[in-house]
Short mmCIF file of C-alpha atoms (C1' of nucleotides) in Angstrom, two decimals:
data_model
loop_
_atom_site.label_atom_id
_atom_site.label_comp_id
_atom_site.label_asym_id
_atom_site.label_seq_id
_atom_site.Cartn_x
_atom_site.Cartn_y
_atom_site.Cartn_z
CA MET E 71 -9.22 13.31 -32.09
CA ALA E 72 -8.73 12.19 -28.66
CA ALA E 73 -5.84 11.95 -26.51
CA GLU E 74 -4.34 8.68 -27.58
CA GLY E 75 -1.78 7.62 -25.09
CA ALA E 76 -3.90 8.92 -22.29
CA THR E 77 -4.77 6.01 -20.11
CA ASP E 78 -6.74 6.00 -16.90
CA ASP E 79 -3.53 5.90 -14.95
CA GLU E 80 -2.87 9.47 -15.91
CA VAL E 81 -6.06 10.82 -14.43
CA SER E 82 -5.42 12.53 -11.14
CA GLY E 83 -6.97 10.99 -8.09
CA PHE E 84 -9.21 13.92 -7.37
CA VAL E 85 -10.60 14.15 -10.88
CA ARG E 86 -11.21 10.43 -10.94
CA SER E 87 -13.03 10.66 -7.62
CA VAL E 88 -15.36 13.36 -8.83
CA TYR E 89 -16.11 11.49 -12.05
CA THR E 90 -16.90 8.32 -10.11
CA LEU E 91 -18.91 10.20 -7.53
CA LEU E 92 -21.19 11.59 -10.22
CA ARG E 93 -21.79 8.13 -11.60
CA VAL E 94 -22.79 6.49 -8.36
CA CYS E 95 -24.31 9.16 -6.18
CA ASP E 96 -27.93 9.80 -5.33
CA ALA E 97 -29.42 11.87 -8.14
CA GLU E 98 -31.02 14.19 -5.61
CA ILE E 99 -27.65 15.27 -4.30
CA ALA E 100 -25.50 15.76 -7.37
CA GLY E 101 -25.22 14.92 -11.03
CA TRP E 102 -24.38 16.07 -14.52
CA SER E 103 -26.22 18.86 -16.24
CA HIS E 104 -28.42 17.74 -19.14
CA ASP E 105 -25.76 18.49 -21.70
CA GLY E 106 -23.16 16.61 -19.69
CA LEU E 107 -20.87 19.60 -19.50
CA GLN E 108 -21.45 20.75 -15.95
CA VAL E 109 -21.32 19.34 -12.47
CA VAL E 110 -24.42 20.22 -10.50
CA ILE E 111 -24.63 19.92 -6.73
CA PHE E 112 -28.36 19.95 -6.03
CA ASP E 113 -28.02 19.70 -2.28
CA PRO E 114 -24.75 21.14 -0.99
CA ALA E 115 -25.57 20.35 2.64
CA ARG E 116 -26.13 16.66 2.00
CA PHE E 117 -23.23 16.61 -0.43
CA ALA E 118 -20.92 17.84 2.32
CA SER E 119 -22.20 15.61 5.10
CA GLU E 120 -22.91 12.42 3.16
CA LEU E 121 -20.81 12.30 0.02
CA CYS E 122 -17.62 14.10 0.99
CA PRO E 123 -16.70 11.63 3.74
CA LYS E 124 -17.10 8.77 1.30
CA PHE E 125 -14.86 10.15 -1.39
CA PHE E 126 -12.53 12.45 0.49
CA ARG E 127 -11.16 12.80 3.98
CA HIS E 128 -13.32 15.71 4.99
CA ARG E 129 -16.93 16.72 5.24
CA THR E 130 -16.99 20.35 4.15
CA PHE E 131 -18.15 21.90 0.95
CA GLN E 132 -15.38 24.43 1.19
CA SER E 133 -12.67 21.79 0.98
CA PHE E 134 -14.34 20.34 -2.09
CA THR E 135 -14.50 23.77 -3.66
CA ARG E 136 -10.86 24.47 -2.87
CA LEU E 137 -9.73 21.45 -4.82
CA LEU E 138 -12.07 22.14 -7.73
CA ASN E 139 -10.46 25.53 -8.06
CA MET E 140 -7.01 23.99 -7.74
CA TYR E 141 -7.86 21.83 -10.75
CA GLN E 142 -9.16 24.87 -12.63
CA PHE E 143 -12.82 24.13 -12.45
CA HIS E 144 -14.87 27.30 -12.38
CA ARG E 145 -18.12 28.03 -10.77
CA VAL E 146 -21.05 28.72 -13.07
CA PRO E 147 -23.48 31.33 -11.76
CA SER E 148 -26.92 29.81 -11.65
CA ALA E 149 -29.66 31.51 -13.58
CA GLN E 150 -32.07 31.26 -10.69
CA ARG E 151 -30.72 33.69 -8.18
CA ASP E 152 -32.24 31.97 -5.18
CA SER E 153 -31.31 28.48 -6.29
CA LYS E 154 -29.31 26.47 -3.84
CA HIS E 155 -27.76 24.49 -6.64
CA VAL E 156 -24.05 24.88 -7.09
CA VAL E 157 -22.63 24.40 -10.55
CA PHE E 158 -19.02 23.88 -11.61
CA ALA E 159 -17.44 23.24 -14.96
CA HIS E 160 -14.12 22.52 -16.58
CA PRO E 161 -13.74 22.42 -20.36
CA ASN E 162 -12.22 18.95 -20.19
CA PHE E 163 -14.62 17.49 -17.66
CA GLN E 164 -17.48 16.06 -19.66
CA ARG E 165 -19.75 13.10 -19.06
CA THR E 166 -19.12 11.48 -22.40
CA ARG E 167 -15.49 12.37 -22.77
CA GLU E 168 -13.70 10.34 -20.19
CA ASP E 169 -10.76 10.42 -22.55
CA LEU E 170 -10.25 14.09 -21.80
CA LEU E 171 -9.87 13.68 -18.06
CA PRO E 172 -6.10 13.26 -18.17
CA LEU E 173 -5.87 16.78 -19.54
CA ILE E 174 -7.10 18.22 -16.28
CA GLN E 175 -4.09 19.19 -14.28
CA ARG E 176 -3.69 20.52 -10.83
CA LYS E 177 -2.23 23.98 -10.63
CA SER E 178 1.38 24.01 -9.65
CA SER E 179 1.80 24.62 -5.99
CA SER E 180 3.98 27.41 -4.76
CA ALA E 181 6.54 27.74 -7.49
CA CYS E 182 9.87 26.11 -7.08
CA ARG E 183 12.51 28.69 -6.28
CA ALA E 184 15.56 26.52 -6.54
CA PRO E 185 18.04 28.50 -8.65
CA ASP E 186 19.02 25.49 -10.70
CA CYS E 187 15.66 23.88 -11.06
CA GLY E 188 15.33 22.83 -14.66
CA VAL E 189 11.61 22.32 -14.38
CA CYS E 190 10.53 25.59 -12.86
CA GLN E 191 13.43 27.80 -13.83
CA MET W 267 -22.47 55.14 31.15
CA ALA W 268 -20.61 53.51 28.52
CA ALA W 269 -17.17 53.78 27.34
CA GLU W 270 -16.90 57.47 26.91
CA GLY W 271 -16.25 58.42 23.36
CA ALA W 272 -17.50 55.12 22.09
CA THR W 273 -21.12 55.32 21.07
CA ASP W 274 -23.09 52.75 19.16
CA ASP W 275 -22.55 54.69 16.01
CA GLU W 276 -18.97 53.68 16.10
CA VAL W 277 -19.74 49.99 16.06
CA SER W 278 -19.58 48.70 12.54
CA GLY W 279 -22.77 47.36 11.09
CA PHE W 280 -21.50 43.83 10.75
CA VAL W 281 -20.21 43.59 14.30
CA ARG W 282 -23.47 44.99 15.60
CA SER W 283 -25.41 42.43 13.59
CA VAL W 284 -23.47 39.53 14.98
CA TYR W 285 -23.82 40.79 18.52
CA THR W 286 -27.57 41.18 18.10
CA LEU W 287 -27.89 37.85 16.36
CA LEU W 288 -26.36 36.06 19.32
CA ARG W 289 -28.80 37.70 21.68
CA VAL W 290 -31.93 36.77 19.81
CA CYS W 291 -31.25 33.56 17.95
CA ASP W 292 -32.34 30.02 18.70
CA ALA W 293 -29.91 28.60 21.22
CA GLU W 294 -29.68 25.41 19.22
CA ILE W 295 -28.20 27.23 16.27
CA ALA W 296 -25.68 29.63 17.74
CA GLY W 297 -24.66 31.34 20.97
CA TRP W 298 -21.86 32.46 23.23
CA SER W 299 -19.44 30.03 24.80
CA HIS W 300 -19.84 29.61 28.55
CA ASP W 301 -17.16 32.14 29.33
CA GLY W 302 -18.66 34.64 26.93
CA LEU W 303 -15.49 34.95 24.93
CA GLN W 304 -16.34 32.89 21.86
CA VAL W 305 -19.01 32.72 19.22
CA VAL W 306 -20.24 29.19 18.74
CA ILE W 307 -22.24 28.07 15.74
CA PHE W 308 -23.81 24.81 16.83
CA ASP W 309 -25.55 24.12 13.56
CA PRO W 310 -23.78 25.70 10.59
CA ALA W 311 -26.34 24.39 8.09
CA ARG W 312 -29.29 25.97 9.84
CA PHE W 313 -27.25 29.05 10.59
CA ALA W 314 -26.66 29.54 6.87
CA SER W 315 -30.16 28.80 5.70
CA GLU W 316 -32.19 30.36 8.51
CA LEU W 317 -30.17 33.03 10.23
CA CYS W 318 -28.00 34.47 7.49
CA PRO W 319 -30.95 35.63 5.37
CA LYS W 320 -32.38 37.44 8.39
CA PHE W 321 -29.26 39.35 9.27
CA PHE W 322 -27.40 39.59 6.01
CA ARG W 323 -28.14 39.54 2.32
CA HIS W 324 -26.95 36.02 1.69
CA ARG W 325 -27.48 32.49 2.87
CA THR W 326 -24.01 30.96 2.86
CA PHE W 327 -21.71 30.17 5.69
CA GLN W 328 -18.78 31.13 3.53
CA SER W 329 -19.92 34.73 3.21
CA PHE W 330 -20.34 34.95 6.95
CA THR W 331 -16.86 33.55 7.46
CA ARG W 332 -15.38 35.95 4.95
CA LEU W 333 -16.58 38.95 6.91
CA LEU W 334 -15.54 37.50 10.23
CA ASN W 335 -12.04 37.20 8.88
CA MET W 336 -12.25 40.69 7.45
CA TYR W 337 -12.95 41.93 10.96
CA GLN W 338 -10.07 39.89 12.36
CA PHE W 339 -12.07 37.22 14.06
CA HIS W 340 -10.23 33.92 14.08
CA ARG W 341 -11.49 30.44 14.03
CA VAL W 342 -10.91 28.36 17.13
CA PRO W 343 -10.27 24.68 16.47
CA SER W 344 -12.66 22.61 18.52
CA ALA W 345 -11.17 19.97 20.78
CA GLN W 346 -13.45 17.34 19.31
CA ARG W 347 -12.30 16.99 15.77
CA ASP W 348 -15.49 15.47 14.50
CA SER W 349 -17.65 18.14 16.08
CA LYS W 350 -19.80 20.11 13.69
CA HIS W 351 -19.60 23.17 15.88
CA VAL W 352 -17.79 26.15 14.46
CA VAL W 353 -16.15 28.54 16.87
CA PHE W 354 -14.84 32.05 16.25
CA ALA W 355 -13.32 34.61 18.54
CA HIS W 356 -12.03 38.16 18.56
CA PRO W 357 -10.31 39.61 21.63
CA ASN W 358 -12.70 42.55 21.71
CA PHE W 359 -15.86 40.59 21.03
CA GLN W 360 -17.14 39.55 24.44
CA ARG W 361 -20.64 39.01 25.75
CA THR W 362 -20.24 41.31 28.74
CA ARG W 363 -18.07 43.94 27.12
CA GLU W 364 -20.30 45.67 24.63
CA ASP W 365 -18.14 48.72 25.25
CA LEU W 366 -15.26 47.08 23.42
CA LEU W 367 -17.16 46.50 20.19
CA PRO W 368 -16.11 49.81 18.62
CA LEU W 369 -12.53 48.64 18.78
CA ILE W 370 -13.24 45.95 16.21
CA GLN W 371 -12.23 47.36 12.89
CA ARG W 372 -12.51 46.02 9.40
CA LYS W 373 -9.19 45.39 7.74
CA SER W 374 -8.23 48.10 5.36
CA SER W 375 -9.26 47.16 1.90
CA SER W 376 -6.12 46.51 -0.01
CA ALA W 377 -6.98 49.48 -2.14
CA CYS W 378 -4.23 50.75 -4.28
CA ARG W 379 -3.52 54.32 -3.31
CA ALA W 380 -0.83 55.05 -5.79
CA PRO W 381 -1.80 58.34 -7.39
CA ASP W 382 -0.87 57.16 -10.84
CA CYS W 383 -2.25 53.67 -10.70
CA GLY W 384 -3.94 53.03 -13.99
CA VAL W 385 -5.75 49.99 -12.69
CA CYS W 386 -7.33 51.32 -9.54
CA GLN W 387 -7.29 54.99 -10.31
CA MET G 836 -5.45 -26.15 10.00
CA ALA G 837 -5.58 -23.12 7.94
CA ALA G 838 -8.47 -21.54 6.22
CA GLU G 839 -8.44 -23.26 2.90
CA GLY G 840 -7.39 -21.04 0.12
CA ALA G 841 -6.05 -18.52 2.56
CA THR G 842 -3.01 -19.78 4.36
CA ASP G 843 -0.63 -17.75 6.35
CA ASP G 844 1.72 -17.73 3.44
CA GLU G 845 -0.60 -15.50 1.56
CA VAL G 846 -0.52 -12.80 4.16
CA SER G 847 2.24 -10.38 3.37
CA GLY G 848 5.05 -10.22 5.85
CA PHE G 849 4.40 -6.67 6.84
CA VAL G 850 0.71 -7.19 7.46
CA ARG G 851 1.45 -10.28 9.51
CA SER G 852 3.99 -8.34 11.55
CA VAL G 853 1.56 -5.61 12.40
CA TYR G 854 -1.14 -8.09 13.33
CA THR G 855 1.23 -9.97 15.62
CA LEU G 856 2.63 -6.78 17.07
CA LEU G 857 -0.81 -5.69 18.19
CA ARG G 858 -1.36 -8.99 19.93
CA VAL G 859 1.81 -8.98 21.96
CA CYS G 860 2.74 -5.39 22.57
CA ASP G 861 2.40 -3.31 25.70
CA ALA G 862 -1.14 -1.96 25.78
CA GLU G 863 0.18 1.48 26.67
CA ILE G 864 2.03 1.73 23.39
CA ALA G 865 -0.38 0.40 20.80
CA GLY G 866 -3.51 -1.66 20.35
CA TRP G 867 -6.82 -2.10 18.61
CA SER G 868 -9.61 0.40 18.91
CA HIS G 869 -12.59 -0.79 20.90
CA ASP G 870 -14.48 -1.90 17.83
CA GLY G 871 -11.47 -3.76 16.53
CA LEU G 872 -11.42 -1.86 13.27
CA GLN G 873 -8.57 0.54 13.84
CA VAL G 874 -4.94 0.42 14.82
CA VAL G 875 -4.15 2.90 17.55
CA ILE G 876 -0.64 3.97 18.45
CA PHE G 877 -0.97 5.49 21.87
CA ASP G 878 2.66 6.42 22.23
CA PRO G 879 4.35 7.03 18.88
CA ALA G 880 7.70 7.83 20.46
CA ARG G 881 7.93 4.57 22.37
CA PHE G 882 6.46 2.73 19.41
CA ALA G 883 9.30 3.95 17.22
CA SER G 884 12.12 3.41 19.70
CA GLU G 885 10.98 0.18 21.33
CA LEU G 886 8.68 -1.70 18.98
CA CYS G 887 9.94 -0.83 15.54
CA PRO G 888 13.40 -2.32 16.11
CA LYS G 889 11.78 -5.55 17.27
CA PHE G 890 9.50 -6.00 14.31
CA PHE G 891 11.25 -4.12 11.55
CA ARG G 892 14.73 -3.04 10.63
CA HIS G 893 14.35 0.56 11.56
CA ARG G 894 13.34 2.76 14.45
CA THR G 895 11.38 5.58 12.84
CA PHE G 896 7.70 6.17 12.87
CA GLN G 897 7.80 7.52 9.36
CA SER G 898 9.10 4.28 7.92
CA PHE G 899 6.26 2.47 9.60
CA THR G 900 3.83 4.96 8.15
CA ARG G 901 5.33 4.59 4.71
CA LEU G 902 4.61 0.90 4.63
CA LEU G 903 1.15 1.32 6.04
CA ASN G 904 0.38 3.64 3.18
CA MET G 905 1.98 1.23 0.75
CA TYR G 906 -0.52 -1.38 1.92
CA GLN G 907 -3.38 1.08 1.61
CA PHE G 908 -3.92 1.75 5.26
CA HIS G 909 -5.14 5.29 5.84
CA ARG G 910 -4.66 7.55 8.72
CA VAL G 911 -7.78 8.37 10.70
CA PRO G 912 -7.85 11.76 12.37
CA SER G 913 -8.21 11.18 16.08
CA ALA G 914 -11.34 12.55 17.66
CA GLN G 915 -9.39 14.64 20.14
CA ARG G 916 -7.59 17.21 18.09
CA ASP G 917 -4.68 17.61 20.46
CA SER G 918 -4.29 13.90 21.03
CA LYS G 919 -0.92 12.39 20.31
CA HIS G 920 -2.52 9.10 19.40
CA VAL G 921 -2.06 8.02 15.84
CA VAL G 922 -4.79 5.95 14.25
CA PHE G 923 -4.70 3.91 11.06
CA ALA G 924 -7.25 1.71 9.40
CA HIS G 925 -7.70 -0.62 6.46
CA PRO G 926 -11.09 -2.13 5.61
CA ASN G 927 -9.64 -5.64 5.66
CA PHE G 928 -7.53 -5.25 8.77
CA GLN G 929 -9.79 -6.21 11.65
CA ARG G 930 -9.05 -7.82 14.99
CA THR G 931 -11.61 -10.58 14.59
CA ARG G 932 -11.21 -11.16 10.86
CA GLU G 933 -7.81 -12.69 10.46
CA ASP G 934 -9.25 -14.41 7.41
CA LEU G 935 -9.36 -11.10 5.56
CA LEU G 936 -5.67 -10.33 5.95
CA PRO G 937 -4.67 -11.98 2.66
CA LEU G 938 -6.80 -9.45 0.85
CA ILE G 939 -4.49 -6.67 1.89
CA GLN G 940 -2.15 -6.14 -0.99
CA ARG G 941 0.78 -3.88 -1.41
CA LYS G 942 0.27 -1.22 -4.02
CA SER G 943 1.81 -2.13 -7.30
CA SER G 944 5.06 -0.37 -7.57
CA SER G 945 4.41 2.08 -10.31
CA ALA G 946 7.02 0.30 -12.34
CA CYS G 947 7.61 1.86 -15.68
CA ARG G 948 6.81 -0.61 -18.41
CA ALA G 949 7.79 1.44 -21.36
CA PRO G 950 10.11 -0.76 -23.40
CA ASP G 951 12.43 2.08 -24.20
CA CYS G 952 12.53 3.77 -20.86
CA GLY G 953 16.08 4.72 -20.15
CA VAL G 954 15.42 5.39 -16.52
CA CYS G 955 13.80 2.12 -15.52
CA GLN G 956 15.24 -0.05 -18.24
"C1'" DA C 492 -14.89 55.69 -0.90
"C1'" DC C 493 -16.68 52.13 2.17
"C1'" DC C 494 -19.03 47.93 2.95
"C1'" DG C 495 -20.90 43.42 1.65
"C1'" DT C 496 -21.09 39.23 -1.44
"C1'" DT C 497 -18.93 36.01 -4.34
"C1'" DC C 498 -15.40 33.31 -6.42
"C1'" DT C 499 -10.61 32.13 -6.38
"C1'" DA C 500 -6.08 31.78 -4.42
"C1'" DG C 501 -2.29 31.90 -0.71
"C1'" DA C 502 -0.27 29.76 3.11
"C1'" DA C 503 0.45 26.38 6.74
"C1'" DT C 504 -0.04 21.91 8.01
"C1'" DA C 505 -1.18 16.97 7.30
"C1'" DT C 506 -0.99 12.99 4.63
"C1'" DT C 507 0.45 10.14 0.85
"C1'" DC C 508 3.42 8.93 -2.88
"C1'" DG C 509 7.76 8.30 -6.15
"C1'" DA C 510 11.94 6.58 -6.63
"C1'" DA C 511 16.59 5.28 -5.46
"C1'" DC C 512 18.94 2.12 -2.84
"C1'" DT J 1205 10.08 -6.35 0.02
"C1'" DG J 1206 11.77 -2.76 3.14
"C1'" DT J 1207 13.92 1.89 4.22
"C1'" DT J 1208 14.79 6.56 3.37
"C1'" DC J 1209 14.10 11.17 1.74
"C1'" DG J 1210 12.15 14.58 -0.96
"C1'" DA J 1211 8.10 15.94 -3.39
"C1'" DA J 1212 3.20 15.97 -4.55
"C1'" DT J 1213 -1.42 16.17 -3.02
"C1'" DA J 1214 -5.10 17.12 0.40
"C1'" DT J 1215 -7.28 19.87 4.12
"C1'" DT J 1216 -7.98 24.00 6.69
"C1'" DC J 1217 -8.11 28.78 7.58
"C1'" DT J 1218 -7.42 33.33 5.78
"C1'" DA J 1219 -6.95 36.72 2.19
"C1'" DG J 1220 -7.14 38.82 -2.69
"C1'" DA J 1221 -9.90 40.56 -6.19
"C1'" DA J 1222 -13.95 41.85 -8.84
"C1'" DC J 1223 -18.24 43.70 -8.59
"C1'" DG J 1224 -22.45 45.98 -6.90
"C1'" DG J 1225 -24.93 48.90 -3.73
#
DNA sequence: ACCGTTCTAGAATATTCGAAC
DNA sequence: TGTTCGAATATTCTAGAACGG
C-alpha cells in the first residue's frame, strides 16, 4: 500500500492547511465526518470570519470553496435540505490517511500554450 | 405617468424583488448608498439568513450574487478593504429612477441554438 | 552588553538592515505602523530608488519583496484599497522587541538532497 | 423556453516561490 | 546570502453548466 516516497514536503500548502485546520479548530465550527472521509463545516459564517483569516489571507467562504474546487474536492449534498452544514470530500483526503495527501494535486492553471513546451505540449 | 411603454410587467421578477427588498428591509442589513446609485449590503450574513429566504427560495449570499451578475450588476470594491459591506451597482438600477428598471435584462442563457445539436436539442 | 544567547551576530544581515533602515530613514518613505508590528512603505518608488541602493545592492522594489518573503514576512493588504502604501509583517519583527529578531530565519533553500540528482549534484 | 438555485470553473490580479547566477 | 526572472499559487469577481420548477 501507501505512497512510499511521499513525504510531508510534497503536500501542497493548501491541503496541509485544511488538514491542520480540522485538527485544531473548534468542533462547533468544522470537523471530520464520523467516518473520517468528509470535511464538514458546521458553521460557515463563523468559519469564514474566524477560521479563514487564521489559515488563509481572506475571510470569505467563497474563496475557501474556490480553492477546494481547484484541488478537486467536491461538495456533498447534505441529506437534510435545510441544514446549514457544508460538506466537501476528496477521495484522497481522509482523516486516517495522511499518507494520501500528497496525491491531491491542484488543477493545472490555464494551459501552457508555448509551442515548444515539453510539459504541456 | 411613467415611462411610456414600460409598465411594471416588463420589470423582471428578480429586479423587482431587489427593488422592493431595499424599500422594506432593516436599514442595518441593506439599503441604498447615499446617492441612490448603489446597493449596499451592510451585513451579508444576516442578509443571507434573514432576507434571502423572504424574497427568494434560498438562503445563501452566493445565489443572490449569481443572479445579480446574471442581470449585469457589478460589484463595487469598497474603499475600506477590511469592510464587510458588499456593494453592487447597475447603471439602470437607481433609487429614484424606477422607470429605468425595465431596461435591466437578464443575460441570454448560453443556450445552444444549433438546430442539430444533439446535446441541447 | 548584548542579550545573552542572542547577540547581534545571530540576527541575519537582511533582517538587521531592515530594522536599521526603519530607524534612520525619512519618515515620508517608510516606517513602523503605529502599533509597531508592521513595516509600512509609504512611497515605494522613492524607497526603491533612494533607500534600496543604500542598504542593498539593487534598486528594485521586487528584490526587496523577494527577500522579505524569503524571511517569511507577509504582505498585509492595506486598509485603504487604493492606497499606494505597501505593508509587510512578520510575527517576530516588532519595533520594541529587538530581542526577537534572531528568531527570524531565512527559509531553507529547497536544496535537492537526492544523492543522484543530476541537476543539483 | 425562461427563470432560479447550485456547484464548478474561467479570468484577472495579487502574492509567493523556484532556481540559476 | 543576495539578485533576478519566470512560474506557481492565492484571492476576487464573474460566468458556465446541470437541473428543477
